[in-house]
Short mmCIF file of C-alpha atoms in Angstrom, two decimals:
data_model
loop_
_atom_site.label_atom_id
_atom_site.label_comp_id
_atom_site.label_asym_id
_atom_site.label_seq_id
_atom_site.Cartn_x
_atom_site.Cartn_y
_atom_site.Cartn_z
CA UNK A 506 0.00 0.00 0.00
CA UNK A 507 2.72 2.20 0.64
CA UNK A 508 4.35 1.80 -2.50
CA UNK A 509 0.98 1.94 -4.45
CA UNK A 510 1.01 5.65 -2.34
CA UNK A 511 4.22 7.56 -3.29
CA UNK A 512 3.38 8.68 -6.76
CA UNK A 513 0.30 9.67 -5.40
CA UNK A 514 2.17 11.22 -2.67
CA UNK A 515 4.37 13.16 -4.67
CA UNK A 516 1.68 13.99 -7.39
CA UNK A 517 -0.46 15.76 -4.79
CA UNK A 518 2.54 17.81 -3.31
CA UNK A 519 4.09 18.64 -6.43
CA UNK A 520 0.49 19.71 -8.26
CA UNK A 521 0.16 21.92 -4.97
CA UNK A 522 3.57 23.31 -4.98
CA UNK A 523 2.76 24.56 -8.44
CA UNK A 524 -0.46 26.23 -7.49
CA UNK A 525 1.82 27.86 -4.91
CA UNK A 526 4.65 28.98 -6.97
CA UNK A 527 2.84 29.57 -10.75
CA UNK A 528 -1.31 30.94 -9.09
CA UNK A 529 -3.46 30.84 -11.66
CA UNK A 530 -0.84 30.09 -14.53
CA UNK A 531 0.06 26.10 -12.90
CA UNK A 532 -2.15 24.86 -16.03
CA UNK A 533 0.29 26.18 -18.55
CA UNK A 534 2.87 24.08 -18.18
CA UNK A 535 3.93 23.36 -14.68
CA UNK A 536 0.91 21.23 -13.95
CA UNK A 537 1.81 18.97 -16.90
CA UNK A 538 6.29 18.79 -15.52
CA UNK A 539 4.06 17.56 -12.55
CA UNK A 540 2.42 14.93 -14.46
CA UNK A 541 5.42 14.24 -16.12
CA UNK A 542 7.27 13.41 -13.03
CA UNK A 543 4.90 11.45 -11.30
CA UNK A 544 4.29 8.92 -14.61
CA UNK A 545 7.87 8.18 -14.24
CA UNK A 546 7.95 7.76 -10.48
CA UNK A 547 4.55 5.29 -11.13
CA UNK A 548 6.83 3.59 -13.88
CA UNK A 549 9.08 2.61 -11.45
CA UNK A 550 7.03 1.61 -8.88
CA UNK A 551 5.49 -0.72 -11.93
CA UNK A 552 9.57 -1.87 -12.55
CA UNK A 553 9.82 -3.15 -8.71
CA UNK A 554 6.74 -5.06 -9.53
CA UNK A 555 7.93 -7.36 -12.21
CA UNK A 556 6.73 -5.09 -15.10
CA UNK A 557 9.31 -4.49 -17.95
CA UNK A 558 9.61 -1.35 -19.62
CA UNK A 559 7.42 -2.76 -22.88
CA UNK A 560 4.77 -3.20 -20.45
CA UNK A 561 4.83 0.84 -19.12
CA UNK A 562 5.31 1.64 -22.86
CA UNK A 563 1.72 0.01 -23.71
CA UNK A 564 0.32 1.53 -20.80
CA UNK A 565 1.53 5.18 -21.48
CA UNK A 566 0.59 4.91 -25.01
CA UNK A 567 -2.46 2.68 -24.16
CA UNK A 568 -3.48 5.62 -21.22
CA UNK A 569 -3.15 8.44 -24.32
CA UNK A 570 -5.33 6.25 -26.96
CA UNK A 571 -8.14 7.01 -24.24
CA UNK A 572 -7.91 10.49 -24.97
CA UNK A 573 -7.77 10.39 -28.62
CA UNK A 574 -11.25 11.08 -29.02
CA UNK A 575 -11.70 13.70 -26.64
CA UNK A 576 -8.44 15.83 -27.96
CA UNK A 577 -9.72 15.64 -32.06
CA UNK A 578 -13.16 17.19 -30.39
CA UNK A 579 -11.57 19.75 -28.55
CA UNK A 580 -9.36 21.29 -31.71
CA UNK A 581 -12.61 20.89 -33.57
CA UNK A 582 -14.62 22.65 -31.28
CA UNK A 583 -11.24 25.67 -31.49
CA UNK A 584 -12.18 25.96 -35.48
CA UNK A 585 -15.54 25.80 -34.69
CA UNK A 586 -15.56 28.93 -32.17
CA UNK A 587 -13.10 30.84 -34.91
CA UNK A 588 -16.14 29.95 -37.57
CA UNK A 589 -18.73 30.86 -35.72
CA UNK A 590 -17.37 34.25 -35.06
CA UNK A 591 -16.56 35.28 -38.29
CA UNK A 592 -19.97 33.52 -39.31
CA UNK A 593 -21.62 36.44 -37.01
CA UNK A 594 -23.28 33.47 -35.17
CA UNK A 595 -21.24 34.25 -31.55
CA UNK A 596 -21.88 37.99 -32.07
CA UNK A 597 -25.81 37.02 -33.10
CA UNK A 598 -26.13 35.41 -29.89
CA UNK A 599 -24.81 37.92 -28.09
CA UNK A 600 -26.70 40.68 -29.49
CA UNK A 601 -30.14 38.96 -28.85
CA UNK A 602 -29.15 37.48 -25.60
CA UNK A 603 -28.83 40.76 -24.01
CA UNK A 604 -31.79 42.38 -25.50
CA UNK A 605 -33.94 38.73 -24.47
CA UNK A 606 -31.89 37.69 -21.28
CA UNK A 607 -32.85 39.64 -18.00
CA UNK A 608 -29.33 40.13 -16.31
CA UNK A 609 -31.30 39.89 -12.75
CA UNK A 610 -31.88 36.19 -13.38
CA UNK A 611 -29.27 35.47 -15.95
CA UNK A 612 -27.05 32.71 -14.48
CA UNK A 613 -30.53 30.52 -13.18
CA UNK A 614 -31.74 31.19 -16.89
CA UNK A 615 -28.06 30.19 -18.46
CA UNK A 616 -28.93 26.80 -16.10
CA UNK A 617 -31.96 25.62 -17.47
CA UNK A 618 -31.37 26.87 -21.16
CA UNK A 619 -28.20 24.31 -20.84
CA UNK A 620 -30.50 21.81 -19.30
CA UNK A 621 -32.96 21.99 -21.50
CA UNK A 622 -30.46 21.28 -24.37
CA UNK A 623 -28.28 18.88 -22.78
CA UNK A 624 -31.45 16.69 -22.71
CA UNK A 625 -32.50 16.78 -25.80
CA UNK A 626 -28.98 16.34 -27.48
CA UNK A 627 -27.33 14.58 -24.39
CA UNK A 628 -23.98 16.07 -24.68
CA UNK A 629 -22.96 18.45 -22.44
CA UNK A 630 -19.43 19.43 -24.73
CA UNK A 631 -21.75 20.04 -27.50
CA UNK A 632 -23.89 22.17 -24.91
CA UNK A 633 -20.42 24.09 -23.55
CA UNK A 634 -19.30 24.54 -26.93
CA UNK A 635 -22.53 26.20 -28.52
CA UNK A 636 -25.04 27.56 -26.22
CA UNK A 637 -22.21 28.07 -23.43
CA UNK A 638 -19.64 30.38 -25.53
CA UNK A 639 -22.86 32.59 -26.50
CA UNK A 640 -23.43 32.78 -22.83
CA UNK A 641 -20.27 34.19 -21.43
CA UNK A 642 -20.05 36.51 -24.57
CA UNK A 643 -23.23 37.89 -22.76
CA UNK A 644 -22.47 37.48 -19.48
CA UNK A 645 -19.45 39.71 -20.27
CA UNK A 646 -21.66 42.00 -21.91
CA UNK A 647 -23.62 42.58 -18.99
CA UNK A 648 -20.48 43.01 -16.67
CA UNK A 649 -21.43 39.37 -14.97
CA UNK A 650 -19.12 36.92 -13.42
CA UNK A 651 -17.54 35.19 -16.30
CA UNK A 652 -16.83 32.33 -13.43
CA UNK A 653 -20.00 31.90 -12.08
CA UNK A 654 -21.61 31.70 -15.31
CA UNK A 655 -19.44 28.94 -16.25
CA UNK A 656 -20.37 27.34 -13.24
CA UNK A 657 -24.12 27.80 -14.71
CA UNK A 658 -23.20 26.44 -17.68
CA UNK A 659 -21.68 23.78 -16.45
CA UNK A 660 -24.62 22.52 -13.65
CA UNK A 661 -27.18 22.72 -16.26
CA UNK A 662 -25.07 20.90 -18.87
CA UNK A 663 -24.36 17.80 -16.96
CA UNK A 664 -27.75 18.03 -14.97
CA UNK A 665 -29.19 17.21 -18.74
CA UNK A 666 -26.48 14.97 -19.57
CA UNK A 667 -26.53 12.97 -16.73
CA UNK A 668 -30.40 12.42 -17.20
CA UNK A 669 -30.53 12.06 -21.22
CA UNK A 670 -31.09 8.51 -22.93
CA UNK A 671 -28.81 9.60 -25.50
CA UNK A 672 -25.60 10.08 -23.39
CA UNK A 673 -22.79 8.07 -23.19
CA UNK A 674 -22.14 8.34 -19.84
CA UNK A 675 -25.53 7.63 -18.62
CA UNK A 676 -25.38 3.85 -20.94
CA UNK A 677 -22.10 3.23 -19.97
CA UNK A 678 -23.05 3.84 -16.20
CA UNK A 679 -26.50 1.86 -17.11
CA UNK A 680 -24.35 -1.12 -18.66
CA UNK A 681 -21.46 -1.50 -16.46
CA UNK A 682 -23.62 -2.25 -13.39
CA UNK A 683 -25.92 -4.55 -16.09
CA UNK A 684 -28.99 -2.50 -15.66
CA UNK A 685 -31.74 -1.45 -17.54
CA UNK A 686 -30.93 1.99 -18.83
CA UNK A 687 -34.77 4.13 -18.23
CA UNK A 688 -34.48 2.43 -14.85
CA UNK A 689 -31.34 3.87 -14.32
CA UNK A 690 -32.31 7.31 -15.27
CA UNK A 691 -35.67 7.56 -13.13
CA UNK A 692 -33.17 6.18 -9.94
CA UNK A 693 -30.82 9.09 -10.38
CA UNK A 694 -33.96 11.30 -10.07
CA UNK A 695 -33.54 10.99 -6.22
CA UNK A 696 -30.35 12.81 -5.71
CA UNK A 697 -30.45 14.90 -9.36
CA UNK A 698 -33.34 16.78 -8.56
CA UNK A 699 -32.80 17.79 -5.78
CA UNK A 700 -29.11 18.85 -6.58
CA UNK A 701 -30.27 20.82 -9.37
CA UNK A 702 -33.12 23.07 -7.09
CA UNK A 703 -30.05 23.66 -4.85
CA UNK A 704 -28.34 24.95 -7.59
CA UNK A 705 -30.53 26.98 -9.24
CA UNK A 706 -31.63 28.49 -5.78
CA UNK A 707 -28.25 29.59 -5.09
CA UNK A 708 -28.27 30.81 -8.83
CA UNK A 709 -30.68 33.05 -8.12
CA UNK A 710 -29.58 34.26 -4.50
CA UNK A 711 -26.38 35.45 -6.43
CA UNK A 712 -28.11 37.23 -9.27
CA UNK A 713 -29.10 40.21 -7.23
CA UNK A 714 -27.52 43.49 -7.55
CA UNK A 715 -24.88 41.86 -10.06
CA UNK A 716 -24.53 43.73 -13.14
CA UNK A 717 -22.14 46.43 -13.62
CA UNK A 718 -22.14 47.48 -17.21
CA UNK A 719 -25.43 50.52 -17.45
CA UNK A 720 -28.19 49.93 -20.10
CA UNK A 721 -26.66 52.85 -22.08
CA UNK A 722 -23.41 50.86 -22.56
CA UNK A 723 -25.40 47.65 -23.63
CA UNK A 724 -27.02 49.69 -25.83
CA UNK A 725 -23.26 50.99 -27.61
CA UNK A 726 -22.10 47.30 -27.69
CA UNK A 727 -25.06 45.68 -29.65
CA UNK A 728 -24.53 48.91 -31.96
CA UNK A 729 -20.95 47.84 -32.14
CA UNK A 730 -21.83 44.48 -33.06
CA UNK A 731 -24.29 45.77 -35.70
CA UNK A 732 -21.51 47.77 -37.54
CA UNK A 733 -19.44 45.16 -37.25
CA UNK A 734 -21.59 41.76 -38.44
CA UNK A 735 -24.85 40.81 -40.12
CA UNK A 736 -26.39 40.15 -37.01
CA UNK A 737 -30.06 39.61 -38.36
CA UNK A 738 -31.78 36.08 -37.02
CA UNK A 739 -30.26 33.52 -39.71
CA UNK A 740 -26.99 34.10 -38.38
CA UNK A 741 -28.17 31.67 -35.90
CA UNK A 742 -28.81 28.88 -38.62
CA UNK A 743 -25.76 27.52 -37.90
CA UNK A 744 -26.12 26.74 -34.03
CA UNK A 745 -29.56 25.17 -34.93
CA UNK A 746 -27.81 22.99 -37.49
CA UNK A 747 -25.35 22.00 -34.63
CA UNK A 748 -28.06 21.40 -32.02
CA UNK A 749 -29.80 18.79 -35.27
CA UNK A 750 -26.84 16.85 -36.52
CA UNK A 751 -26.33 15.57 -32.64
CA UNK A 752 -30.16 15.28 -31.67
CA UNK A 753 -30.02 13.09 -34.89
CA UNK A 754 -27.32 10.65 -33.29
CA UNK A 755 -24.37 11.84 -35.71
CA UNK A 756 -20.98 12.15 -33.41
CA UNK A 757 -19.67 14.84 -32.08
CA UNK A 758 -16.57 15.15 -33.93
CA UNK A 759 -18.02 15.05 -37.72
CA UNK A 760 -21.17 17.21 -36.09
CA UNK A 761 -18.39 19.58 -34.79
CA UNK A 762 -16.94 19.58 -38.33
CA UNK A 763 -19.58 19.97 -40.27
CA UNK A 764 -21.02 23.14 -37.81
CA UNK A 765 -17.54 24.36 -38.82
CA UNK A 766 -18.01 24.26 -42.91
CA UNK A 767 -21.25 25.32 -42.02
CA UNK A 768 -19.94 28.88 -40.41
CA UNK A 769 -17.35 29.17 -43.36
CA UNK A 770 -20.49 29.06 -46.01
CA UNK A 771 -22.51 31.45 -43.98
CA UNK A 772 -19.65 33.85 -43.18
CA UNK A 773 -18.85 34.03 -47.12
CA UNK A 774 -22.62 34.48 -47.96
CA UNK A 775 -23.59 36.53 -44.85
CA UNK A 776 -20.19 38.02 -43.32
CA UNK A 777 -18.46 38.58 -46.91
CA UNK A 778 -17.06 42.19 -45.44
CA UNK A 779 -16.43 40.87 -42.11
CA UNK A 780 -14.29 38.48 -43.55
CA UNK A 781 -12.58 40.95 -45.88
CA UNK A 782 -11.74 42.90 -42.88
CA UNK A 783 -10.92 40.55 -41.12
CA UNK A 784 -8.08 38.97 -43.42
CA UNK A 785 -7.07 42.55 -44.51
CA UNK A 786 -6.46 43.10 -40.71
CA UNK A 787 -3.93 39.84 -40.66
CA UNK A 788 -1.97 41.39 -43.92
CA UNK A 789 -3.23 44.68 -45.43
CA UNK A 790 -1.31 44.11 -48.55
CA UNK A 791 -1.24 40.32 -48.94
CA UNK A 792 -3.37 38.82 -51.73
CA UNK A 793 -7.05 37.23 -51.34
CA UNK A 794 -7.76 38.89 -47.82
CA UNK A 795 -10.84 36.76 -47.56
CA UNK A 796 -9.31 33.41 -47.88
CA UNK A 797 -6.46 34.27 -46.00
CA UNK A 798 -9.00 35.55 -43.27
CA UNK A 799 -11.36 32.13 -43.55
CA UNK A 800 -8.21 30.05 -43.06
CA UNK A 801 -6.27 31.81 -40.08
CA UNK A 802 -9.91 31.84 -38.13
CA UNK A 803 -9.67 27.94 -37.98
CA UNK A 804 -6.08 27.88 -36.62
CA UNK A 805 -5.64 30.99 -34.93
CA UNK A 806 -9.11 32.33 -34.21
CA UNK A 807 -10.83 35.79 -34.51
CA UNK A 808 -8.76 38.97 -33.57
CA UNK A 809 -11.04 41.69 -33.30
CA UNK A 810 -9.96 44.89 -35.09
CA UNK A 811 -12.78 47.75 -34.78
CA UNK A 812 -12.70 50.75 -32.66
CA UNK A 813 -14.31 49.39 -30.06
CA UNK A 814 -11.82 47.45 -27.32
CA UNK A 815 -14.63 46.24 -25.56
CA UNK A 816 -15.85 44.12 -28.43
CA UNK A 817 -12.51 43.33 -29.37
CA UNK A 818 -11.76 41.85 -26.19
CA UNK A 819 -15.38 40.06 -26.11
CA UNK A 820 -14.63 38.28 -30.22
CA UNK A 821 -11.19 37.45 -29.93
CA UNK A 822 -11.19 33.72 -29.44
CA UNK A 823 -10.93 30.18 -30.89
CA UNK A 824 -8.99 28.75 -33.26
CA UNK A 825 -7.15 25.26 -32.67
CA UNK A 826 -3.96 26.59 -31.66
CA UNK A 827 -6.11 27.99 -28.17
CA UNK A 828 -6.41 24.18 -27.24
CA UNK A 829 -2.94 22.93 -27.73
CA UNK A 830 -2.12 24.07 -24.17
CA UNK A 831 -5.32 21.61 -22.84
CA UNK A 832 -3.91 19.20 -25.66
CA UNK A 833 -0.51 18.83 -23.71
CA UNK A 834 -2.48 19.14 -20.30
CA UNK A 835 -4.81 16.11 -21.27
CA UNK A 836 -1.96 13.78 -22.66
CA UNK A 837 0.00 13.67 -19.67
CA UNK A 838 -2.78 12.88 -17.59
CA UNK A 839 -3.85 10.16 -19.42
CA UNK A 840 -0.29 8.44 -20.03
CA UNK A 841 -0.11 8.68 -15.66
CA UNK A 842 -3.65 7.60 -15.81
CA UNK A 843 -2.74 4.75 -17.91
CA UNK A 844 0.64 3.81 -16.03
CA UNK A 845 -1.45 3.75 -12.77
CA UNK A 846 -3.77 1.37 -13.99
CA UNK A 847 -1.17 -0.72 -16.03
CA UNK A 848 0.50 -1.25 -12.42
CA UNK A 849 -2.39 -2.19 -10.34
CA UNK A 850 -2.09 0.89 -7.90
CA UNK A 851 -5.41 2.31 -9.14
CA UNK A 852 -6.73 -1.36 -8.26
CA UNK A 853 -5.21 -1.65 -4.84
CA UNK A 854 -6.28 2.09 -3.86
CA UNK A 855 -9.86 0.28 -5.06
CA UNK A 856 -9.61 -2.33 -3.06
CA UNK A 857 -8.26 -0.93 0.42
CA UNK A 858 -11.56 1.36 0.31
CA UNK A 859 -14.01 -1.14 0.35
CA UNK A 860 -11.97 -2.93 2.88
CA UNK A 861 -13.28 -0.27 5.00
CA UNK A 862 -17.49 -0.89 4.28
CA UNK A 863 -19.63 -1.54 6.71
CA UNK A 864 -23.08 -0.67 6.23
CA UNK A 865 -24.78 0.66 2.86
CA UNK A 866 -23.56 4.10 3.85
CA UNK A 867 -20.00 3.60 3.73
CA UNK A 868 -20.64 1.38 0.52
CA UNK A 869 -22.03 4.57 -1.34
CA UNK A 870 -19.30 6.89 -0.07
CA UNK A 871 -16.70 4.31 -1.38
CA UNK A 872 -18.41 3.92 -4.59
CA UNK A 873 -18.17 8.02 -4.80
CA UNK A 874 -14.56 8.24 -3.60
CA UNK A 875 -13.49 5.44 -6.20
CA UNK A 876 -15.21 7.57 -8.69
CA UNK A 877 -13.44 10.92 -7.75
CA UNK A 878 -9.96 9.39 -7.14
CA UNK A 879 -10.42 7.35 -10.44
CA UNK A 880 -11.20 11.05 -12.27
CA UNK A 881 -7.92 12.79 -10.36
CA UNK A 882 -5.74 9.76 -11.39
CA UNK A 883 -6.93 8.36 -14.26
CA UNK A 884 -7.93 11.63 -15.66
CA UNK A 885 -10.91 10.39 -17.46
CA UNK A 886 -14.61 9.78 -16.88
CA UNK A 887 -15.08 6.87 -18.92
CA UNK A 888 -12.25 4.88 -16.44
CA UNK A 889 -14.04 6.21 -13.97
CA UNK A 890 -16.99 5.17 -14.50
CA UNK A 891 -15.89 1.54 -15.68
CA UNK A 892 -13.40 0.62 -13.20
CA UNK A 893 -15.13 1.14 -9.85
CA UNK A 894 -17.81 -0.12 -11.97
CA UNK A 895 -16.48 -3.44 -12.75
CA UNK A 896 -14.91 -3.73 -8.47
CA UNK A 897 -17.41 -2.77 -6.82
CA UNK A 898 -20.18 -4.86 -8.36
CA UNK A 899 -19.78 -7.82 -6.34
CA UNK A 900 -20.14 -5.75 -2.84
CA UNK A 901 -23.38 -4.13 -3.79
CA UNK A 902 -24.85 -7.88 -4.71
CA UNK A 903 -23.23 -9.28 -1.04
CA UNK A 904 -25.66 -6.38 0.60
CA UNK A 905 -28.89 -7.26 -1.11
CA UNK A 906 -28.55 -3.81 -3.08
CA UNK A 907 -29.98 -3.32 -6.30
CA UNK A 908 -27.50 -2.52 -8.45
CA UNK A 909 -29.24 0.26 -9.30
CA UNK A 910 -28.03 2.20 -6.18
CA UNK A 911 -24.71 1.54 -7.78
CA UNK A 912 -24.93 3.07 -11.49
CA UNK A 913 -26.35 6.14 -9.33
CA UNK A 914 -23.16 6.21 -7.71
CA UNK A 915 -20.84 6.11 -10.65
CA UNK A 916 -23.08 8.90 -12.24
CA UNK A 917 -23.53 11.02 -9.41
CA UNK A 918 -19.22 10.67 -8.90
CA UNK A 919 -17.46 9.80 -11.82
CA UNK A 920 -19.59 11.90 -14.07
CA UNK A 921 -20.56 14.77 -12.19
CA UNK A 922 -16.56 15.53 -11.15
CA UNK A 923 -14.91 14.60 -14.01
CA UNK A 924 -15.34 18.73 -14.70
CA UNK A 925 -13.99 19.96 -11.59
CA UNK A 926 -10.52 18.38 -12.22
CA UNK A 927 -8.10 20.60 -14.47
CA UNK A 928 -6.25 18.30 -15.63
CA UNK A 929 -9.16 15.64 -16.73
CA UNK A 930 -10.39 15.36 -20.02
CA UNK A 931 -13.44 17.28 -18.94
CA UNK A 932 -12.32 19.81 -16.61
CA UNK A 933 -9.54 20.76 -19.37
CA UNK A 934 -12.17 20.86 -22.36
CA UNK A 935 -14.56 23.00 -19.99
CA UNK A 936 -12.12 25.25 -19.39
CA UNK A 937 -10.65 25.79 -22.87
CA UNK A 938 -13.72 26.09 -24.43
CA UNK A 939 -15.40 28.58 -21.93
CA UNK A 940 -12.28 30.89 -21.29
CA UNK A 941 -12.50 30.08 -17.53
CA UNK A 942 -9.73 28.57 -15.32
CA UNK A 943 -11.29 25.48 -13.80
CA UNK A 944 -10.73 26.47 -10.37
CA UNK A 945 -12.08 29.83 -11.01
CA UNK A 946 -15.45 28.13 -12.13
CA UNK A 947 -15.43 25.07 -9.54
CA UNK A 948 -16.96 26.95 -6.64
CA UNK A 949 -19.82 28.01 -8.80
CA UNK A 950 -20.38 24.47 -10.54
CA UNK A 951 -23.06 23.89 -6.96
CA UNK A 952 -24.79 21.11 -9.33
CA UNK A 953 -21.45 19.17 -9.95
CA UNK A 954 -20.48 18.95 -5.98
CA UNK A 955 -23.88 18.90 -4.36
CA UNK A 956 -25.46 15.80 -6.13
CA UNK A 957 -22.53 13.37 -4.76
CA UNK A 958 -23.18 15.20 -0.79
CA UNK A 959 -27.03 14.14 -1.25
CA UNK A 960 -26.00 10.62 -2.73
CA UNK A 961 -23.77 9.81 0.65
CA UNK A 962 -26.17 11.00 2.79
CA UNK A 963 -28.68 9.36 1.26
CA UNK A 964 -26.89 6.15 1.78
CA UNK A 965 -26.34 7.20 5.29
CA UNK A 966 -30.02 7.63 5.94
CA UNK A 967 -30.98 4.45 3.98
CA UNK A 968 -33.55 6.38 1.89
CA UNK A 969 -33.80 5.38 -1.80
CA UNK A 970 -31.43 2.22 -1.16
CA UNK A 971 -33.32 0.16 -3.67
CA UNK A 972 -33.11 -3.78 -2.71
CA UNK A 973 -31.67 -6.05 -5.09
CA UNK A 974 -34.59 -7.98 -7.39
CA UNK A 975 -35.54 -11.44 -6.57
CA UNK A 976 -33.79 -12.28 -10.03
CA UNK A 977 -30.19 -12.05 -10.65
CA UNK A 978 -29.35 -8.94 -12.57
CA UNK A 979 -28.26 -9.36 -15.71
#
């Protein structure tokens, strides 16, 4: 046990030492040295096992294959954001938002507008990275908390993720206990619900007395906007083409592609000036301004260039060279995530908490630690989910539980923290594709912390502890 504990050990101390030396900055490299270090101290630990060094190899590379996915969506989703704002589809949400969006109840609204979506489409990346970027463009209009509306974002995202048929986390949760999925989601009702009215009631506690920007300087920035883009209601076609293509089952990364040709087309047909400006901006005597411009807005994003710094500041994002910082981030979490489990230590950590169960309580709060500690060192959800899934089945049938208590558990844990972690594939896309450092947004993300509190106590109080079924479970 103690070996299985020094690269998490050092990890911790290291990752804190960071904070303490680099603030807010530890995510831009120091963060990942950290990572770095502690994959080779776990690679050693593997050596004194018996491992050989082909064996790490696999796992490193075997740990980053994990990932692959998740990294192609996130530099998609940078091209996409660059599109959309040159597509006037960004600045088109903002300039409606403010007009339709009362600022005194803005981050409750942002909550269920992300709910609402996550649940029909059952994504809540695809939520961040449409409906969410709109959002803080507006919350920044109004002179909100760009954090706390993150944090709104977020709890309303994965409130409708967590509870959509069509996510991926909710089946793989569903099948890894070998449950019936619709069963699965009306069990998670009893600690979701009730997480999500804490939420929004602290949501709208903290929209009072909030805004700082006057009506008069609203008023100058949607005029900006207008001088600057077609802002007129199609510019929104391409968001509702997004919001189709994954309510119609395609994946997210040729969805996220095609929304991204889709904002080229319109910003040529609707933006054609925009777009001159904007490439004449990058080279004033270059040739074909507007190609040059549609190009560099996929790798480098939108630099605004108008009078107004304001706006400038607000538009200039995106591009896929914004993510290759999260890029590095999320690789060298996964290759320690994958050395870690390669080794055993992530099994053995497993294992010496639910040596400790007693009763059904202590079950549930091992089945939500496992989840957590699975998301901080294995730096994914899906491992998260599958691993404690895959352990912990056993005690859960030994109590007489159904093991419907325990796909609630891996939800209301692995999924519901996976975002709270910076260096996790979730926490890192959340943050890149928002603009907002994930410990800036984690005290505001009440959704993502709350629902795991009520699922422990829960357990504690033995109140929707379903017994297991007469029949075996499948």
């Amino acid at each position: 046990m103690l070996l299985s504990l020094v690269p998490i050990l050092l990890l911790v101390g290291m990752l804190a030492g960071a904070v303490q030396l680099f603030g807010s900055d530890a995510s831009y490299g120091p963060n990942q040295i950290v990572l770095v270090i502690a994959t080779g101290i776990a690679a050693l630990v593997g050596l004194r096992r018996g491992l050989h060094w082909p064996d790490i190899q696999k796992a490193l590379t075997d740990g980053i294959q994990v990932g692959l996915g998740p990294i192609l969506i996130l530099l998609a989703v940078g091209a996409l954001i660059g599109s959309w704002i040159l597509a006037g589809t960004v600045p088109a949400m903002i300039y409606h938002g403010v007009a339709l969006l009362d600022p005194e109840i803005f981050y409750a609204a942002s909550a269920v507008i992300c709910a609402l979506a996550s649940i029909s489409i059952g994504s809540s990346w695809t939520v961040a990275g449409t409906l969410g970027i709109g959002l803080i463009g507006i919350a920044e209009s109004f002179g909100l908390s760009s954090a706390m509306t993150a944090g709104a974002i977020i709890s309303g995202a994965y409130f409708g993720d967590k509870l959509s048929p069509l996510s991926d986390t909710t089946n793989l949760a569903a099948a890894c206990a070998g449950v019936d999925l619709f069963q699965h989601i009306r069990h998670m009702l009893w600690t979701t619900v009730p997480a999500f009215a804490v939420a929004l009631a602290f949501f709208l506690l903290m929209n009072s007395e909030q805004v700082t920007r006057p009506p008069e300087d609203i008023a100058q920035l949607r005029t900006a906007l207008a001088a600057e883009f077609n802002v007129a209601w199609y510019s929104l076609l391409p968001l509702l083409g997004m919001l189709v293509l994954i309510f119609l089952r395609v994946p997210a990364y040729p969805a996220i592609l095609l929304s991204t040709a889709i904002g080229i087309v319109f910003a040529l047909l609707v933006q054609p000036e925009a777009v001159r400006r904007f490439g004449e901006s990058l080279d004033s005597n270059g040739p074909a301004p507007t190609l040059r411009g549609l190009w560099t807005v996929l790798f480098a994003g939108y630099t605004g260039s108008s009078t107004d710094p304001s706006l400038n500041e607000l538009l200039s994002k995106g591009g896929m060279a914004s993510m290759l910082n999260t890029v590095w981030l999320i690789v060298t979490a996964l290759s320690f995530g994958g050395v870690l489990e390669r080794t055993g230590i992530l099994a053995h950590l497993l294992e010496a908490a639910l040596k400790r169960v007693r009763n059904t309580g202590d079950l549930v709060l091992a089945t939500v630690t496992g989840g957590v500690v699975t998301n901080v060192l294995a730096a994914d959800q899906f491992l998260a989910i599958a691993l404690p899934g895959r352990m912990f089945t056993v005690a859960y049938d030994q109590r007489g539980l159904n093991r419907l208590n325990l796909s609630r558990s891996l939800e209301d844990s692995a999924t519901l923290t996976s975002v709270l972690i910076p260096w996790n594939t979730c926490g890192a896309y959340m943050s890149a594709t928002l603009g907002v450092l994930t410990l800036e947004y984690l005290p505001f993300a009440v959704f993502n912390y709350v629902c795991p509190l009520i699922a422990i106590t829960l357990g504690y109080l033995m109140i929707a502890q379903k017994p297991a079924d007469k029949a075996a479970p499948a």
